[in-house]
Coordinates of C-alpha atoms and ligand atoms in Angstrom, one line a residue:
X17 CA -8.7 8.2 -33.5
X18 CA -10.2 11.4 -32.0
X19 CA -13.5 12.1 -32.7
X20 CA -15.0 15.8 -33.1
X21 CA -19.1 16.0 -31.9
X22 CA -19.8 19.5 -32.9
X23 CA -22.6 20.5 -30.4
X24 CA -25.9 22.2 -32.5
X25 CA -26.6 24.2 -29.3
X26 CA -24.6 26.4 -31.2
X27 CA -26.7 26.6 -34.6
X28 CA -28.7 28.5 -35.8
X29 CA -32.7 26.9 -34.7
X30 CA -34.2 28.8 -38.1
X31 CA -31.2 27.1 -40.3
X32 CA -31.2 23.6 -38.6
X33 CA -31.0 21.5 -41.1
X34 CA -28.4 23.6 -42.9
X35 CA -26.2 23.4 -40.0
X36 CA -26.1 20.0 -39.4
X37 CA -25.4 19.4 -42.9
X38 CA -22.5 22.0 -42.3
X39 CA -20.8 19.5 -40.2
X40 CA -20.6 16.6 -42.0
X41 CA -17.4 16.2 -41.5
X42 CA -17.5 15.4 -37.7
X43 CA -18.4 12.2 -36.0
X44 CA -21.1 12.3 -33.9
X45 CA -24.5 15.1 -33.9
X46 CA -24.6 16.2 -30.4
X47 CA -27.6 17.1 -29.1
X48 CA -27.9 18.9 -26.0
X49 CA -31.5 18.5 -24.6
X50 CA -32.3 20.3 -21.2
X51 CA -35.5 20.6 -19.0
X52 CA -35.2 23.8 -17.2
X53 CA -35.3 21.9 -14.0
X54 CA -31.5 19.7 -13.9
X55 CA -29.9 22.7 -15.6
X56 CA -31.4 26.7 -15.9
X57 CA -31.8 26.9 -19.2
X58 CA -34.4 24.9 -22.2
X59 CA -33.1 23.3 -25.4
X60 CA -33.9 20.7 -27.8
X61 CA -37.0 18.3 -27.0
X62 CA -37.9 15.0 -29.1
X63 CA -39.6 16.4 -31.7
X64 CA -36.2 18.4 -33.1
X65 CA -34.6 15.1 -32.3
X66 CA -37.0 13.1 -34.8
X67 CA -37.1 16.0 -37.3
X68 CA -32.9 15.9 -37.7
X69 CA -32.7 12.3 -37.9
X70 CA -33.5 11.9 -41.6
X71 CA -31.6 14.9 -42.9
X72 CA -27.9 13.4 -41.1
X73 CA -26.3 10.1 -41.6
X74 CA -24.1 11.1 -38.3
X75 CA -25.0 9.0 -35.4
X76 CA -27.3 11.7 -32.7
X77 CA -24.8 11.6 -29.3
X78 CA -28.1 13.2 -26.9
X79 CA -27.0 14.3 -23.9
X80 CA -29.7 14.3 -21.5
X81 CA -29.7 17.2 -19.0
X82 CA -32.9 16.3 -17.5
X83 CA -34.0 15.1 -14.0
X84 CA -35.0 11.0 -13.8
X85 CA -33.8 10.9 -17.0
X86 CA -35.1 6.7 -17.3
X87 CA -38.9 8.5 -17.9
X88 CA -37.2 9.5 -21.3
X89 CA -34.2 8.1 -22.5
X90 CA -36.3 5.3 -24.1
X91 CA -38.2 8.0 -26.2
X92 CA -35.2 9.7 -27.3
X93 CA -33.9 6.2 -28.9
X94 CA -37.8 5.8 -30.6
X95 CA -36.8 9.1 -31.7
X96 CA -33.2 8.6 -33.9
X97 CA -30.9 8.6 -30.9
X98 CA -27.7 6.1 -31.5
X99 CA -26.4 7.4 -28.2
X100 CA -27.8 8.5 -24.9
X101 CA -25.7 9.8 -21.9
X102 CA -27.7 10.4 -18.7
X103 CA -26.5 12.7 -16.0
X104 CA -25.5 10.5 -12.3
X105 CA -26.6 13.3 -10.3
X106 CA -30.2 13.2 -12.5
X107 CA -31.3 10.0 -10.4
X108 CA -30.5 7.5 -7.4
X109 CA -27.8 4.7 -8.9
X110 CA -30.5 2.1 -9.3
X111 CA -32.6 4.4 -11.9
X112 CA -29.9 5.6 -13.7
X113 CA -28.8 1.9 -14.0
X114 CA -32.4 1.2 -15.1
X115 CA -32.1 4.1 -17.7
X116 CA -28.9 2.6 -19.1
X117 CA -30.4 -0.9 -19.4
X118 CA -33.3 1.0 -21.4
X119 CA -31.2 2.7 -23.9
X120 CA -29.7 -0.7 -24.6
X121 CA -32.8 -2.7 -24.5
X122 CA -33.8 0.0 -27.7
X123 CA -30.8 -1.0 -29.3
X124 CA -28.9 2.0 -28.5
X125 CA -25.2 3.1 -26.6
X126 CA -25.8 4.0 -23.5
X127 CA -23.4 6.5 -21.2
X128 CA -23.0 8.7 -18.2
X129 CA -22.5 12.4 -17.3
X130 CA -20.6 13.8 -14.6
X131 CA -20.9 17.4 -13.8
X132 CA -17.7 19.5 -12.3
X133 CA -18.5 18.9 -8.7
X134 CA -18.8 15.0 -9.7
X135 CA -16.0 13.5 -8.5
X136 CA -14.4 10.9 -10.9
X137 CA -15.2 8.0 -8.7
X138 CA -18.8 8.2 -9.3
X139 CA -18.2 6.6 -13.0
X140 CA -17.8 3.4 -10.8
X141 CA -21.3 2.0 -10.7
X142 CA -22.1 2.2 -14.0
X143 CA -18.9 1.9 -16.1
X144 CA -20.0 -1.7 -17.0
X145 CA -23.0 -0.7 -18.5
X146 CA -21.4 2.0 -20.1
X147 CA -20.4 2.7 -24.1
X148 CA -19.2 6.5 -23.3
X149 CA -18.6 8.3 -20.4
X150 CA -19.0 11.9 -20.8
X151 CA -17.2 14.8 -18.4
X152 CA -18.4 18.3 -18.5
X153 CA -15.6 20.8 -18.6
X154 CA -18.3 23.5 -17.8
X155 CA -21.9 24.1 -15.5
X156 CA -24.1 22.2 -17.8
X157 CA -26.5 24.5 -18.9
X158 CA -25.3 26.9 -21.7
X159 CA -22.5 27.0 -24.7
X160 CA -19.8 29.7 -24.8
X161 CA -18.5 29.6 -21.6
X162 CA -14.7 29.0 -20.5
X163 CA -13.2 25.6 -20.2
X164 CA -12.7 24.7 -16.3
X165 CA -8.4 24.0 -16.7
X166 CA -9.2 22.3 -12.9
X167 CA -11.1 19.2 -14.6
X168 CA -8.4 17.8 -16.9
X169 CA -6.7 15.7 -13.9
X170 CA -10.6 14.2 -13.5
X171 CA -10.3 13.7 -17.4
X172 CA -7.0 11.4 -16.5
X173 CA -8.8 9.6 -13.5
X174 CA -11.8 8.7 -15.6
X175 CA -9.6 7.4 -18.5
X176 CA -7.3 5.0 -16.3
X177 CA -10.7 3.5 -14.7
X178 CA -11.7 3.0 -18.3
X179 CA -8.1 1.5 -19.3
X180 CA -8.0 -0.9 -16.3
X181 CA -11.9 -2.0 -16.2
X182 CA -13.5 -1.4 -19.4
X183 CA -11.4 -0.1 -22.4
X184 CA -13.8 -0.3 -25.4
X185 CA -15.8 2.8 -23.2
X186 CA -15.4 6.3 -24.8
X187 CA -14.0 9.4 -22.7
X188 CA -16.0 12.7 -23.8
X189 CA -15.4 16.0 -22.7
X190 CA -18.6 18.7 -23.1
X191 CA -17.6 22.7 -22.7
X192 CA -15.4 25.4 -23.4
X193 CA -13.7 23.0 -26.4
X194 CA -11.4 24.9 -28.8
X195 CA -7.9 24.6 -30.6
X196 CA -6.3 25.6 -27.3
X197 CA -8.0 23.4 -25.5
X198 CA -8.5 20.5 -27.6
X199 CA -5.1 19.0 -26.9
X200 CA -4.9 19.2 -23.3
X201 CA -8.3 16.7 -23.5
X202 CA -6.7 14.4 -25.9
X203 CA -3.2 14.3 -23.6
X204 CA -5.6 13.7 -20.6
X205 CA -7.0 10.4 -22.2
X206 CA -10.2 11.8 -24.1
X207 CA -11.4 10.5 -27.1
X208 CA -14.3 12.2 -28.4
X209 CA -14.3 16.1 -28.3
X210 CA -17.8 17.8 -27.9
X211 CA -17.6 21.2 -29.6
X212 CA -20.4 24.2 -29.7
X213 CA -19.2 27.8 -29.8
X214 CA -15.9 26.4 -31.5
X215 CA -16.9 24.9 -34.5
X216 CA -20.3 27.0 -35.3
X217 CA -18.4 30.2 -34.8
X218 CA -15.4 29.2 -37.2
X219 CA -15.0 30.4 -41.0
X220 CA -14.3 27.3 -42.3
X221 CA -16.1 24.6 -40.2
X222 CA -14.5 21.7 -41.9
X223 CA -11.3 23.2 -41.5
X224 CA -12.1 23.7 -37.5
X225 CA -13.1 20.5 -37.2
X226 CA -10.1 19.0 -38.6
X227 CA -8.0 21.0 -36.4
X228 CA -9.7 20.1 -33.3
X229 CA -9.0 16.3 -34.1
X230 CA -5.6 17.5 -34.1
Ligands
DX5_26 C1 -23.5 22.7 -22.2 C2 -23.7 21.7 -23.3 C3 -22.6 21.8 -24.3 C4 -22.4 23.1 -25.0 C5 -21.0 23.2 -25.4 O1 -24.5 22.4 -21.2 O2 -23.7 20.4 -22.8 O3 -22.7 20.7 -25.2 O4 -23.2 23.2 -26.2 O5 -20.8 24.4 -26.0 P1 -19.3 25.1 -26.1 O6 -18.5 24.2 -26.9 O7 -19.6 26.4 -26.7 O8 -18.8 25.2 -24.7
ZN27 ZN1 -23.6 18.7 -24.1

């Protein structure tokens, strides 16, 4: 089944709550958290990330785009994350390793984060220790931009690793996400769909959601 994780980069900050609530149909809260330093841009710190845990019932996806993310992933499951993906070019392999066996020592799914100049082999080290492996299909940094077509045989690569060495793993895809481009990540092997710009800019926000599941 294809999972929709409607990104609240997207939302409105004043109407939070409300817009969370708005997506109740999806699957997964995603939660883009960034520290002006791994990506140009600041987001959502762990104080939003406590305050939205008790108005959802949606397990938080947090997406870390912060350098050395191991100072902080265990923070971020203190604070209501179910899920946390850290970025492989954050850290050195044995720290990201480190943050992974954090997030699961809190109880929590752990994954990784390639960015577009990642190639697909970098999954390698850590696919064991991984619930979810996430591929941007943009620069991390901002929502609204335009899906990168170039990623989707990296998409494939990532989901035949998965298939031949760890197939309960989840195959995200993060950026540029919308009815047109929804189905080329599900034929490339993706699972879970994150969606900003997409599903906050829609009419009918159930409606988009169940069209992006396709
Ligand atoms: C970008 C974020 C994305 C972003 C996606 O750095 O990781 O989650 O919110 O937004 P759209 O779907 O608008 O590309
Ligand atoms: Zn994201």
């Amino acid at each position: 089944m294809i999972k929709i994780a409607p990104s609240i980069l997207s939302a409105d900050f004043a109407n939070l709550q409300r817009d969370i609530q708005r997506i109740h149909s999806a699957d997964y809260v995603h939660v883009d958290v960034m520290d002006g330093l791994f990506v140009p841009n600041i987001s959502i710190g762990l104080p939003v990330v406590q305050c939205i845990r008790p108005v959802t019932d949606l397990p938080l996806d947090v997406h870390l785009m912060i350098d050395r993310p191991v100072r902080y992933a265990g923070q971020f499951c203190d604070a209501g994350a179910d899920l946390v993906t850290c970025h492989v070019e954050a850290d050195t392999e044995s720290e990201i390793l480190r943050a992974l066996s954090d997030i699961h020592n809190h109880g929590k799914r752990a994954g990784v984060v390639l960015k577009p100049g990642t190639p697909a082999s970098a999954v390698l080290p850590f696919l064991d220790a991984c619930d979810l492996v996430l591929i941007m299909t943009v620069e991390p940094g901002f929502g609204g931009q335009k899906f990168m077509m170039e990623m989707l045989p990296k998409i494939q690569a990532v989901r035949q690793y998965i298939d031949a060495l760890h197939p309960e793993c989840e195959l995200e895809v993060d950026g540029g996400v919308d009815e047109k481009t929804a189905p080329l990540c599900i034929a490339a092997g993706a699972n879970v769909l994150v969606a900003g710009s997409a599903v906050y800019k829609a009419e009918d926000i159930p409606g988009r959601i169940a069209a992006l599941r396709g």
